[in-house]
Amino acid sequence: MTLSASPRVTAYASLGALALLGALVARRPELAVLAAPFALTLAVGLRSTSPPRVTAAFSLDRERALEGDEVLVELHLDSEEPVERLELLFVLPPGLELLSGENSVAIRLGWDDERTVAFSFRCIRWGNYVLGDVKLRGRDRLGLHVWEQQLWQQRSLRVYPLPETLHQLVTPATTQATTGNEVARAKGAGVEFADLRPFAPGDRVRSINWRASARRTGTGNELVVNERYPERNTDVILFLDTFAEARTGSASTLDLAVRATATLATRYLERRDRVGLVSFGGMLRWLVPGMGLTQRYRIVDALLETEVVFNYAWKDVSIIPARTLPPHALVLAVTPLLDERSVSALLDLRARGYDLAVLEVSPEQFAYPGETELDQLAHRLWLLHREELRARYASLGVAVATWRDDLPLEAVLEGVRSYRRHAPLARV
Amino acid sequence: MIAAAIAAWLVLSVEGSLRSWSALLAAPAVVLLATGLALRQPAAIPGSIALLGATYALRLLTETNTLDGGAPFVAAALFALAEVAYWSLELRDGVADESGSHLRRVGLLSSLAVGIVVVGFALLALVETVRTTGPALDAVGAAAAIAAVALLTVASRRSGS
């Protein structure tokens, strides 16, 4: 706690001294009367300078929230001595917005007084927030002293990105060996009908297609069995590009990318697929593929820590641990395609035979053409360069979908799905 | 507005040729206070009060040796002006006050103003009773001045703590 004198002290002392000296020089006692209020105020106010003992604690009504959720804060104050004016400020970090009440209030505390100040804020942006920076400033009755105290009680609040609506996902080209929800292309034991074939020793009786066998009765008395597609799971690697971002105010490509990645992770994990995460940027982070709710929380918690870390070192896919990129996995890249390192890393992954799809979080909505003709020309050239970049991916059979904030993610991914249905994978 | 009213009162109460000199002191006081409040500079407040006090001192020069009965009111007005000016700066901190705090403060300020008037009249009565000239009065004045300087020193030391 720091104790300081308010500007009044020096001002009143100066005024009092000046008036007294004036009274002495001019020999007019009236000027001494002018000095009296200032001198008396100082004499009374400076008697006690002991700071009040104020304790404060706060509570949040939740520790986890979604973007847009409202969180209630209760700040409990307790003082043994009266404080004429106690100003308190609960610092809200960027990304949290005051909703109701006041996080900066002035109250009066009496003897053994307890007060609770409540307010609520809205979570604007996903992130891992640490709350608890509370600043207290007390004044005495005459406003001569100011006590300042900072309380730091760390309490974390995890704000998860709001999931996008997504019903259908991008289907990987190849499935894995374990059971899942994706219909495999290879035939085996499953539910989905694939084909008919002649009965062979070892086939189960329940797989005989009696109707088809009856139709072939006259041809050779052979039985026909159903072949089916098995349901398998897939490996999906979410490749989040964190090398660079385009930002305007509070919105950025990284915010959208994290939201999309969290949504995709959730939806793939709900299908019992194995999902891994590679956050490829100035700082490399990865999560090996896994399944279930635990993996979902791992991924989302890892996403909350995502930030753009500037790094000029050249990085390629060789620095990614091999077990993070299992064979036949679908690599779904969420990237603004702004940094050459991530662009070439994705091309490298495709060249290594990975099934790749790119969800481009468009930075174009954050870049404005400018006023001058030269600026507009540069903007057009930049747009052309991006077109050329997409064409390079398309020539390799990689679907690139451009996502803007005003488009639903569902519609954008539908573009990827239709491209992958019709476009053959290029030989690389 | 309070400063302007006090300045007008002080200027109009001066008679004769000194009125223009009073205006020359009072007008900058009002301008200084307004500028200081606009720029959130608390240092302007004592300067403005000092100028208004000087205006009042100029008025005293025109009067005879009789004690001015308006001194307690001028003291209360100047003190209230200083308090209101500091209050105005505090209100700009963006801190929301709880209900009733302004009323409580106005009450405190009014009580202080009344107390100042009472103390002022008491002081004038005391001076009237023991009024004398010569070394005794000078000694009292010098002691008061030393006390004021000592008070200023104490205040400065506490400001630094």
Coordinates of C-alpha atoms in Angstrom, one line a residue:
Chain A
M1 CA 0.0 0.0 0.0
T2 CA 1.3 3.4 -0.9
L3 CA 0.4 6.6 0.9
S4 CA 0.6 9.9 -0.8
A5 CA -0.7 13.4 -0.2
S6 CA -3.2 14.8 -2.6
P7 CA -2.5 18.0 -4.5
R8 CA -4.7 19.8 -1.9
V9 CA -2.0 19.5 0.8
T10 CA 0.6 21.5 -1.1
A11 CA -2.0 23.9 -2.4
Y12 CA -3.6 24.6 0.9
A13 CA -0.3 25.0 2.7
S14 CA 0.9 27.5 0.1
L15 CA -2.3 29.4 0.1
G16 CA -2.3 29.5 3.9
A17 CA 1.3 30.7 4.1
L18 CA 0.7 33.2 1.4
A19 CA -2.3 34.7 3.1
L20 CA -0.6 34.8 6.5
L21 CA 2.4 36.5 5.0
G22 CA 0.1 38.9 3.2
A23 CA -1.6 39.7 6.5
L24 CA 1.8 40.4 8.1
V25 CA 3.0 42.6 5.3
A26 CA -0.3 44.5 4.7
R27 CA -1.1 44.6 8.4
R28 CA -4.6 43.4 7.7
P29 CA -5.9 40.6 9.9
E30 CA -8.6 39.9 7.3
L31 CA -6.0 38.2 5.3
A32 CA -5.3 35.9 8.2
V33 CA -8.9 35.1 8.2
L34 CA -8.5 34.0 4.6
A35 CA -5.7 31.7 5.6
A36 CA -7.7 30.1 8.4
P37 CA -9.8 27.6 6.5
F38 CA -6.8 26.3 4.6
A39 CA -4.5 26.1 7.6
L40 CA -7.2 24.5 9.8
T41 CA -8.0 22.0 7.1
L42 CA -4.4 20.9 7.0
A43 CA -4.1 20.9 10.8
V44 CA -7.1 18.6 11.2
G45 CA -6.5 16.5 8.1
L46 CA -2.8 15.8 8.8
R47 CA -3.4 14.4 12.3
S48 CA -3.9 10.8 11.2
T49 CA -2.1 9.3 8.3
S50 CA -2.6 5.6 9.0
P51 CA -4.0 3.8 6.0
P52 CA -7.2 1.9 6.4
R53 CA -7.1 -1.9 6.5
V54 CA -9.2 -2.9 3.6
T55 CA -9.3 -6.5 2.4
A56 CA -10.8 -7.5 -0.9
A57 CA -11.7 -10.8 -2.5
F58 CA -13.6 -11.6 -5.6
S59 CA -15.4 -14.5 -7.1
L60 CA -16.5 -15.5 -10.6
D61 CA -19.6 -17.4 -11.2
R62 CA -17.8 -19.8 -13.6
E63 CA -14.3 -20.7 -14.7
R64 CA -15.2 -21.7 -18.3
A65 CA -17.3 -19.8 -20.8
L66 CA -18.0 -19.5 -24.4
E67 CA -17.6 -16.5 -26.5
G68 CA -20.6 -14.2 -25.9
D69 CA -21.3 -15.6 -22.5
E70 CA -21.9 -13.4 -19.6
V71 CA -19.8 -13.8 -16.4
L72 CA -20.8 -12.4 -13.1
V73 CA -18.1 -11.0 -10.8
E74 CA -18.6 -10.3 -7.1
L75 CA -16.1 -8.2 -5.3
H76 CA -16.2 -8.4 -1.5
L77 CA -14.7 -5.6 0.5
D78 CA -14.1 -5.5 4.2
S79 CA -12.8 -2.7 6.3
E80 CA -12.3 -2.3 10.0
E81 CA -12.0 1.5 9.8
P82 CA -14.2 3.9 7.9
V83 CA -13.0 5.1 4.5
E84 CA -14.7 8.2 3.3
R85 CA -14.2 7.4 -0.4
L86 CA -12.8 4.1 -1.6
E87 CA -12.4 3.9 -5.4
L88 CA -11.9 0.5 -6.8
L89 CA -11.1 -0.6 -10.3
F90 CA -11.3 -4.2 -11.4
V91 CA -9.2 -4.3 -14.5
L92 CA -10.8 -6.2 -17.4
P93 CA -8.3 -7.4 -19.9
P94 CA -8.9 -6.8 -23.6
G95 CA -11.4 -9.4 -25.0
L96 CA -13.8 -8.9 -22.0
E97 CA -16.4 -6.2 -22.2
L98 CA -18.3 -4.7 -19.3
L99 CA -22.0 -5.6 -19.6
S100 CA -23.8 -4.4 -16.5
G101 CA -22.8 -2.6 -13.3
E102 CA -19.5 -0.8 -13.0
N103 CA -16.0 -2.2 -12.6
S104 CA -14.8 1.2 -11.5
V105 CA -16.8 2.5 -8.5
A106 CA -16.4 4.7 -5.5
I107 CA -18.0 3.6 -2.2
R108 CA -18.0 4.6 1.4
L109 CA -17.1 2.2 4.1
G110 CA -18.0 2.6 7.8
W111 CA -16.6 0.9 10.9
D112 CA -16.4 -2.9 10.4
D113 CA -18.2 -2.5 7.2
E114 CA -18.6 -5.2 4.5
R115 CA -19.7 -4.5 1.0
T116 CA -20.2 -6.5 -2.1
V117 CA -19.9 -4.9 -5.5
A118 CA -21.3 -6.9 -8.4
F119 CA -20.9 -6.5 -12.1
S120 CA -21.0 -8.6 -15.2
F121 CA -18.9 -8.7 -18.3
R122 CA -19.3 -10.4 -21.7
C123 CA -16.6 -12.6 -23.2
I124 CA -15.9 -11.1 -26.6
R125 CA -12.9 -13.1 -27.7
W126 CA -11.7 -16.6 -26.9
G127 CA -8.6 -16.9 -24.7
N128 CA -7.1 -17.9 -21.5
Y129 CA -7.6 -14.9 -19.2
V130 CA -6.1 -14.3 -15.8
L131 CA -8.3 -12.0 -13.7
G132 CA -7.7 -10.4 -10.4
D133 CA -6.0 -7.1 -10.9
V134 CA -7.9 -5.0 -8.5
K135 CA -6.8 -1.4 -7.8
L136 CA -8.0 0.3 -4.6
R137 CA -7.6 4.0 -3.9
G138 CA -8.9 5.5 -0.6
R139 CA -9.3 9.1 0.4
D140 CA -9.9 10.6 3.8
R141 CA -12.8 12.8 4.7
L142 CA -11.0 16.0 3.8
G143 CA -9.3 14.5 0.7
L144 CA -5.8 15.3 1.9
H145 CA -4.4 11.7 1.8
V146 CA -4.6 9.1 -0.9
W147 CA -3.9 5.4 -0.2
E148 CA -3.4 3.2 -3.1
Q149 CA -3.3 -0.5 -3.0
Q150 CA -3.2 -3.2 -5.7
L151 CA -4.6 -6.6 -5.1
W152 CA -3.6 -9.5 -7.3
Q153 CA -5.6 -12.6 -6.8
Q154 CA -5.1 -14.7 -9.8
R155 CA -8.2 -16.5 -11.1
S156 CA -8.3 -18.0 -14.5
L157 CA -11.1 -17.8 -16.9
R158 CA -11.1 -19.9 -20.0
V159 CA -13.2 -18.6 -22.8
Y160 CA -13.7 -21.1 -25.5
P161 CA -14.4 -20.1 -29.1
L162 CA -18.0 -20.2 -30.2
P163 CA -18.5 -23.2 -32.4
E164 CA -19.6 -22.7 -36.0
T165 CA -22.6 -24.6 -37.3
L166 CA -21.3 -27.6 -39.1
H167 CA -23.2 -30.7 -40.2
Q168 CA -21.0 -32.3 -42.8
L169 CA -17.3 -32.7 -42.7
V170 CA -14.6 -33.2 -45.3
T171 CA -14.2 -36.9 -45.8
P172 CA -10.7 -38.2 -45.8
A173 CA -9.6 -40.2 -48.9
T174 CA -8.4 -43.1 -46.8
T175 CA -9.7 -44.6 -43.6
Q176 CA -7.9 -46.2 -40.8
A177 CA -8.1 -49.7 -39.4
T178 CA -10.3 -49.1 -36.3
T179 CA -14.0 -48.8 -36.2
G180 CA -15.6 -45.4 -36.7
N181 CA -18.4 -43.6 -38.5
E182 CA -16.7 -43.2 -41.9
V183 CA -17.6 -45.7 -44.6
A184 CA -14.4 -47.2 -45.9
R185 CA -13.6 -47.7 -49.6
A186 CA -12.3 -51.2 -49.0
K187 CA -14.8 -54.0 -48.6
G188 CA -15.2 -55.9 -45.4
A189 CA -17.6 -56.5 -42.5
G190 CA -19.9 -53.6 -42.2
V191 CA -23.4 -52.3 -42.8
E192 CA -23.3 -50.4 -46.0
F193 CA -23.9 -52.6 -49.1
A194 CA -21.1 -52.7 -51.6
D195 CA -21.5 -55.5 -54.1
L196 CA -22.4 -59.2 -54.7
R197 CA -20.0 -62.0 -55.2
P198 CA -20.2 -65.8 -55.4
F199 CA -20.3 -67.7 -52.1
A200 CA -16.9 -68.9 -51.0
P201 CA -16.1 -71.4 -48.2
G202 CA -15.9 -69.5 -44.9
D203 CA -18.6 -67.0 -45.7
R204 CA -21.2 -66.6 -43.1
V205 CA -24.6 -67.9 -43.9
R206 CA -26.2 -64.6 -42.8
S207 CA -24.3 -62.8 -45.6
I208 CA -26.0 -64.9 -48.3
N209 CA -28.2 -62.8 -50.4
W210 CA -31.1 -65.2 -50.9
R211 CA -33.0 -63.1 -53.4
A212 CA -30.1 -62.7 -55.7
S213 CA -29.2 -66.4 -55.2
A214 CA -32.8 -67.4 -56.2
R215 CA -32.6 -65.3 -59.4
R216 CA -29.4 -67.2 -60.3
T217 CA -30.9 -70.6 -59.6
G218 CA -31.1 -71.7 -63.2
T219 CA -27.6 -70.6 -64.1
G220 CA -25.4 -72.8 -61.9
N221 CA -26.9 -73.3 -58.5
E222 CA -24.4 -71.0 -56.9
L223 CA -25.1 -68.9 -53.8
V224 CA -24.4 -65.2 -53.8
V225 CA -23.3 -63.3 -50.8
N226 CA -23.4 -59.6 -50.0
E227 CA -20.2 -57.6 -49.8
R228 CA -20.2 -54.5 -47.5
Y229 CA -18.2 -51.5 -46.7
P230 CA -17.0 -51.4 -43.2
E231 CA -17.3 -48.3 -41.0
R232 CA -13.9 -47.1 -40.0
N233 CA -12.5 -44.1 -38.4
T234 CA -10.1 -41.6 -39.9
D235 CA -7.1 -39.6 -38.8
V236 CA -7.4 -35.9 -39.2
I237 CA -4.6 -33.5 -38.6
L238 CA -5.7 -29.9 -38.1
F239 CA -2.9 -27.7 -39.4
L240 CA -3.2 -24.3 -37.9
D241 CA -1.0 -21.6 -39.5
T242 CA 0.1 -19.1 -36.8
F243 CA 3.0 -17.5 -38.7
A244 CA 1.0 -14.3 -39.5
E245 CA -2.4 -12.8 -39.2
A246 CA -4.3 -10.0 -40.7
R247 CA -6.1 -7.8 -38.1
T248 CA -8.5 -5.0 -38.1
G249 CA -9.4 -3.8 -34.6
S250 CA -10.5 -6.7 -32.6
A251 CA -11.1 -9.1 -35.5
S252 CA -8.3 -11.1 -37.1
T253 CA -7.7 -14.1 -39.3
L254 CA -6.3 -15.9 -36.3
D255 CA -9.5 -15.5 -34.3
L256 CA -11.5 -17.0 -37.2
A257 CA -8.9 -19.7 -37.7
V258 CA -9.0 -20.8 -34.1
R259 CA -12.8 -20.8 -34.2
A260 CA -12.8 -22.9 -37.3
T261 CA -10.2 -25.3 -35.9
A262 CA -12.1 -25.8 -32.6
T263 CA -15.3 -26.5 -34.5
L264 CA -13.6 -29.0 -36.8
A265 CA -11.9 -30.7 -34.0
T266 CA -15.2 -31.0 -32.1
R267 CA -17.1 -32.4 -35.0
Y268 CA -14.4 -34.9 -36.1
L269 CA -14.1 -36.2 -32.5
E270 CA -17.8 -36.6 -32.3
R271 CA -17.5 -39.0 -35.2
R272 CA -14.9 -41.0 -33.2
D273 CA -12.1 -40.0 -35.5
R274 CA -8.6 -39.5 -34.2
V275 CA -7.8 -35.8 -34.4
G276 CA -4.4 -34.2 -34.0
L277 CA -3.3 -30.6 -34.0
V278 CA -0.2 -28.9 -35.5
S279 CA 0.1 -25.2 -34.7
F280 CA 2.7 -24.2 -37.2
G281 CA 4.2 -20.8 -36.7
G282 CA 6.8 -18.9 -34.8
M283 CA 6.3 -21.4 -32.1
L284 CA 5.5 -25.0 -33.0
R285 CA 2.9 -26.8 -31.0
W286 CA 1.5 -30.2 -31.6
L287 CA -0.8 -32.8 -30.2
V288 CA -0.6 -36.3 -31.4
P289 CA -3.9 -37.7 -32.8
G290 CA -6.3 -39.0 -30.2
M291 CA -9.9 -39.6 -29.6
G292 CA -12.7 -38.7 -27.2
L293 CA -13.6 -35.9 -24.9
T294 CA -10.2 -35.6 -23.3
Q295 CA -8.6 -35.0 -26.7
R296 CA -11.2 -32.4 -27.4
Y297 CA -10.3 -30.5 -24.3
R298 CA -6.7 -30.9 -25.0
I299 CA -7.1 -29.4 -28.4
V300 CA -9.3 -26.5 -27.4
D301 CA -7.0 -25.7 -24.4
A302 CA -4.1 -25.7 -26.8
L303 CA -6.0 -23.5 -29.1
L304 CA -6.6 -21.0 -26.4
E305 CA -2.8 -20.5 -26.0
T306 CA -2.5 -19.8 -29.7
E307 CA -0.9 -16.6 -30.7
V308 CA 1.2 -15.2 -33.5
V309 CA 4.8 -15.3 -32.4
F310 CA 7.1 -13.5 -34.8
N311 CA 10.0 -15.5 -35.9
Y312 CA 12.2 -15.0 -38.9
A313 CA 13.7 -18.5 -38.9
W314 CA 12.8 -20.7 -41.9
K315 CA 10.7 -23.7 -40.8
D316 CA 9.5 -26.6 -42.9
V317 CA 7.6 -29.7 -42.2
S318 CA 10.7 -31.6 -41.2
I319 CA 10.5 -30.1 -37.7
I320 CA 7.1 -31.6 -37.1
P321 CA 7.4 -34.8 -35.2
A322 CA 6.6 -37.8 -37.4
R323 CA 4.1 -39.4 -35.0
T324 CA 2.1 -36.2 -35.3
L325 CA 1.5 -36.9 -39.0
P326 CA 0.4 -40.5 -39.3
P327 CA 0.2 -42.0 -42.8
H328 CA -3.1 -41.7 -44.7
A329 CA -4.2 -38.9 -42.5
L330 CA -6.3 -36.0 -43.8
V331 CA -4.4 -32.8 -43.2
L332 CA -6.9 -30.0 -43.0
A333 CA -5.0 -26.7 -43.0
V334 CA -6.6 -23.6 -41.7
T335 CA -4.4 -20.8 -42.9
P336 CA -4.6 -17.2 -44.2
L337 CA -1.9 -18.1 -46.7
L338 CA 0.1 -15.1 -45.8
D339 CA 3.5 -16.5 -44.9
E340 CA 5.7 -18.2 -47.4
R341 CA 6.8 -20.8 -44.9
S342 CA 3.4 -22.2 -44.3
V343 CA 2.6 -22.1 -48.0
S344 CA 5.6 -24.1 -48.8
A345 CA 5.1 -26.4 -45.9
L346 CA 1.7 -27.3 -47.1
L347 CA 3.0 -27.9 -50.6
D348 CA 5.7 -30.1 -49.1
L349 CA 3.0 -32.1 -47.2
R350 CA 1.1 -32.6 -50.4
A351 CA 4.3 -33.7 -52.2
R352 CA 4.8 -36.3 -49.4
G353 CA 1.5 -37.8 -50.3
Y354 CA -0.7 -36.5 -47.5
D355 CA -4.3 -36.0 -48.3
L356 CA -4.5 -32.2 -48.0
A357 CA -7.3 -29.7 -48.0
V358 CA -6.9 -26.0 -47.3
L359 CA -9.4 -23.8 -45.5
E360 CA -8.2 -20.3 -46.3
V361 CA -9.2 -17.8 -43.8
S362 CA -9.4 -14.8 -46.1
P363 CA -7.2 -11.9 -45.1
E364 CA -8.7 -9.9 -47.9
Q365 CA -11.5 -8.7 -45.7
F366 CA -8.9 -7.1 -43.5
A367 CA -7.0 -5.4 -46.3
Y368 CA -8.3 -2.3 -47.9
P369 CA -7.3 -1.1 -51.3
G370 CA -6.1 2.3 -50.2
E371 CA -6.7 5.8 -51.5
T372 CA -4.1 6.3 -54.1
E373 CA -3.9 4.7 -57.5
L374 CA -0.6 3.1 -56.5
D375 CA -2.1 1.5 -53.4
Q376 CA -5.0 0.2 -55.4
L377 CA -2.6 -1.3 -58.0
A378 CA -0.6 -3.0 -55.2
H379 CA -3.8 -4.3 -53.8
R380 CA -4.9 -5.8 -57.1
L381 CA -1.4 -7.3 -57.6
W382 CA -1.7 -8.9 -54.2
L383 CA -5.1 -10.3 -55.0
L384 CA -3.7 -11.7 -58.2
H385 CA -0.8 -13.3 -56.3
R386 CA -3.3 -15.0 -54.0
E387 CA -5.2 -16.3 -57.0
E388 CA -2.0 -17.7 -58.4
L389 CA -1.3 -19.4 -55.0
R390 CA -4.7 -21.1 -55.0
A391 CA -4.1 -22.2 -58.6
R392 CA -0.9 -23.8 -57.5
Y393 CA -2.7 -25.9 -54.9
A394 CA -5.5 -26.7 -57.3
S395 CA -3.0 -28.0 -59.8
L396 CA -1.8 -30.5 -57.1
G397 CA -5.4 -31.6 -56.5
V398 CA -5.7 -29.7 -53.2
A399 CA -9.0 -28.2 -52.5
V400 CA -8.8 -24.6 -51.3
A401 CA -11.9 -23.0 -49.8
T402 CA -11.9 -19.3 -48.9
W403 CA -13.7 -18.5 -45.7
R404 CA -14.9 -15.0 -44.9
D405 CA -16.5 -14.0 -41.7
D406 CA -19.8 -13.3 -43.4
L407 CA -20.0 -16.8 -44.9
P408 CA -21.1 -19.9 -42.9
L409 CA -18.3 -22.5 -42.5
E410 CA -20.7 -25.1 -43.6
A411 CA -21.1 -23.6 -47.1
V412 CA -17.3 -23.1 -47.4
L413 CA -16.6 -26.7 -46.6
E414 CA -19.2 -27.9 -49.0
G415 CA -17.0 -26.3 -51.7
V416 CA -14.1 -28.5 -50.5
R417 CA -16.2 -31.6 -50.4
S418 CA -17.6 -31.1 -54.0
Y419 CA -14.1 -30.3 -55.3
R420 CA -12.7 -33.5 -53.7
R421 CA -15.6 -35.6 -55.2
H422 CA -14.9 -34.5 -58.7
A423 CA -11.2 -33.5 -58.9
P424 CA -8.8 -36.3 -59.1
L425 CA -5.7 -36.2 -56.9
A426 CA -2.8 -35.0 -59.0
R427 CA 0.3 -37.1 -59.4
V428 CA 2.9 -35.5 -57.4
Chain B
M1 CA -19.2 29.9 -12.6
I2 CA -18.5 30.1 -8.9
A3 CA -15.1 31.6 -9.6
A4 CA -16.6 34.1 -12.0
A5 CA -19.3 35.0 -9.4
I6 CA -16.7 35.5 -6.6
A7 CA -14.5 37.5 -9.0
A8 CA -17.4 39.7 -9.9
W9 CA -18.3 40.2 -6.3
L10 CA -14.8 41.1 -5.4
V11 CA -14.4 43.5 -8.3
L12 CA -17.7 45.2 -7.8
S13 CA -17.0 45.7 -4.1
V14 CA -13.9 47.7 -4.9
E15 CA -14.6 51.4 -5.5
G16 CA -12.7 54.0 -7.3
S17 CA -9.8 53.7 -9.6
L18 CA -8.7 50.4 -8.1
R19 CA -11.7 48.6 -9.6
S20 CA -9.9 48.2 -13.0
W21 CA -6.8 46.9 -11.2
S22 CA -9.1 44.4 -9.4
A23 CA -10.5 43.3 -12.7
L24 CA -7.0 42.8 -14.0
L25 CA -6.4 40.3 -11.2
A26 CA -9.8 38.6 -11.1
A27 CA -10.1 38.0 -14.8
P28 CA -6.9 36.0 -15.1
A29 CA -8.0 34.0 -12.0
V30 CA -11.1 32.9 -13.7
V31 CA -9.4 32.1 -16.9
L32 CA -6.6 30.2 -15.1
L33 CA -9.1 28.1 -13.2
A34 CA -11.2 27.4 -16.3
T35 CA -8.1 26.4 -18.2
G36 CA -6.7 24.3 -15.4
L37 CA -10.0 22.4 -15.1
A38 CA -10.3 22.0 -18.8
L39 CA -6.7 20.6 -19.0
R40 CA -7.1 18.7 -15.7
Q41 CA -4.3 20.5 -14.1
P42 CA -4.8 20.8 -10.3
A43 CA -1.8 23.1 -10.1
A44 CA -4.0 25.9 -11.6
I45 CA -6.4 25.9 -8.6
P46 CA -4.2 27.4 -5.9
G47 CA -2.9 30.0 -8.5
S48 CA -6.5 31.0 -9.2
I49 CA -7.4 31.2 -5.5
A50 CA -4.3 33.2 -4.8
L51 CA -5.2 35.7 -7.5
L52 CA -8.7 36.0 -6.1
G53 CA -7.2 36.5 -2.7
A54 CA -5.0 39.2 -4.1
T55 CA -8.1 40.9 -5.5
Y56 CA -9.6 40.9 -2.1
A57 CA -6.4 42.3 -0.6
L58 CA -6.5 45.1 -3.2
R59 CA -10.0 45.9 -1.9
L60 CA -8.7 46.0 1.6
L61 CA -6.2 48.7 0.6
T62 CA -9.0 51.1 -0.3
E63 CA -10.7 50.7 3.1
T64 CA -9.9 52.4 6.3
N65 CA -8.5 50.7 9.3
T66 CA -11.8 49.2 10.4
L67 CA -12.0 45.5 10.1
D68 CA -13.9 44.2 7.0
G69 CA -16.8 42.1 8.1
G70 CA -16.9 40.3 4.8
A71 CA -13.6 38.5 5.3
P72 CA -15.1 35.3 6.7
F73 CA -17.5 35.1 3.8
V74 CA -14.7 35.7 1.3
A75 CA -12.6 33.0 3.1
A76 CA -15.5 30.5 3.0
A77 CA -16.2 31.3 -0.7
L78 CA -12.5 30.8 -1.7
F79 CA -12.3 27.6 0.3
A80 CA -15.5 26.3 -1.2
L81 CA -14.3 27.3 -4.7
A82 CA -11.1 25.3 -4.1
E83 CA -13.0 22.3 -2.9
V84 CA -15.5 22.3 -5.7
A85 CA -12.6 22.7 -8.2
Y86 CA -10.8 19.6 -6.8
W87 CA -14.1 17.8 -6.7
S88 CA -14.6 18.6 -10.4
L89 CA -11.3 17.1 -11.2
E90 CA -12.1 14.0 -9.2
L91 CA -15.3 13.5 -11.0
R92 CA -13.5 13.2 -14.3
D93 CA -11.7 10.0 -13.2
G94 CA -14.6 8.0 -14.7
V95 CA -15.3 6.4 -11.3
A96 CA -19.0 5.8 -10.7
D97 CA -20.1 7.1 -7.3
E98 CA -22.7 5.3 -5.3
S99 CA -25.9 7.1 -4.7
G100 CA -26.0 9.7 -2.1
S101 CA -22.3 10.4 -2.1
H102 CA -22.6 13.7 -3.9
L103 CA -25.3 14.9 -1.4
R104 CA -23.1 13.8 1.5
R105 CA -20.2 15.8 0.1
V106 CA -22.3 18.9 -0.5
G107 CA -23.5 18.6 3.1
L108 CA -19.9 18.3 4.3
L109 CA -18.8 21.3 2.2
S110 CA -21.7 23.4 3.5
S111 CA -20.9 22.5 7.0
L112 CA -17.3 23.5 6.5
A113 CA -18.3 26.8 4.9
V114 CA -20.5 27.6 7.8
G115 CA -17.7 26.6 10.2
I116 CA -15.3 28.8 8.4
V117 CA -17.6 31.8 8.6
V118 CA -18.0 31.2 12.3
V119 CA -14.3 30.8 12.9
G120 CA -13.6 33.9 10.8
F121 CA -16.0 36.0 12.8
A122 CA -14.4 34.7 16.0
L123 CA -11.0 35.6 14.7
L124 CA -12.2 39.1 13.8
A125 CA -13.8 39.5 17.2
L126 CA -10.5 38.4 18.8
V127 CA -8.6 40.8 16.7
E128 CA -11.0 43.6 17.5
T129 CA -10.7 42.9 21.2
V130 CA -6.9 42.8 21.4
R131 CA -6.2 45.1 18.5
T132 CA -3.0 46.9 18.9
T133 CA -0.1 47.9 16.8
G134 CA 3.6 47.7 17.2
P135 CA 6.1 45.0 17.9
A136 CA 3.5 42.7 19.5
L137 CA 1.5 42.4 16.4
D138 CA 4.6 42.0 14.3
A139 CA 5.8 39.2 16.6
V140 CA 2.5 37.4 16.3
G141 CA 2.5 37.8 12.5
A142 CA 6.1 36.6 12.3
A143 CA 5.2 33.6 14.4
A144 CA 2.2 32.9 12.2
A145 CA 4.5 33.1 9.1
I146 CA 7.0 30.7 10.7
A147 CA 4.2 28.3 11.6
A148 CA 2.9 28.5 8.0
V149 CA 6.3 27.7 6.6
A150 CA 6.7 24.9 9.0
L151 CA 3.3 23.6 8.0
L152 CA 4.3 23.8 4.4
T153 CA 7.5 21.8 5.1
V154 CA 5.6 19.1 6.9
A155 CA 3.1 18.9 4.1
S156 CA 5.8 18.6 1.5
R157 CA 7.5 15.9 3.5
R158 CA 4.3 13.9 3.7
S159 CA 3.7 14.5 0.0
G160 CA 7.0 12.8 -0.7
S161 CA 6.3 9.8 1.5

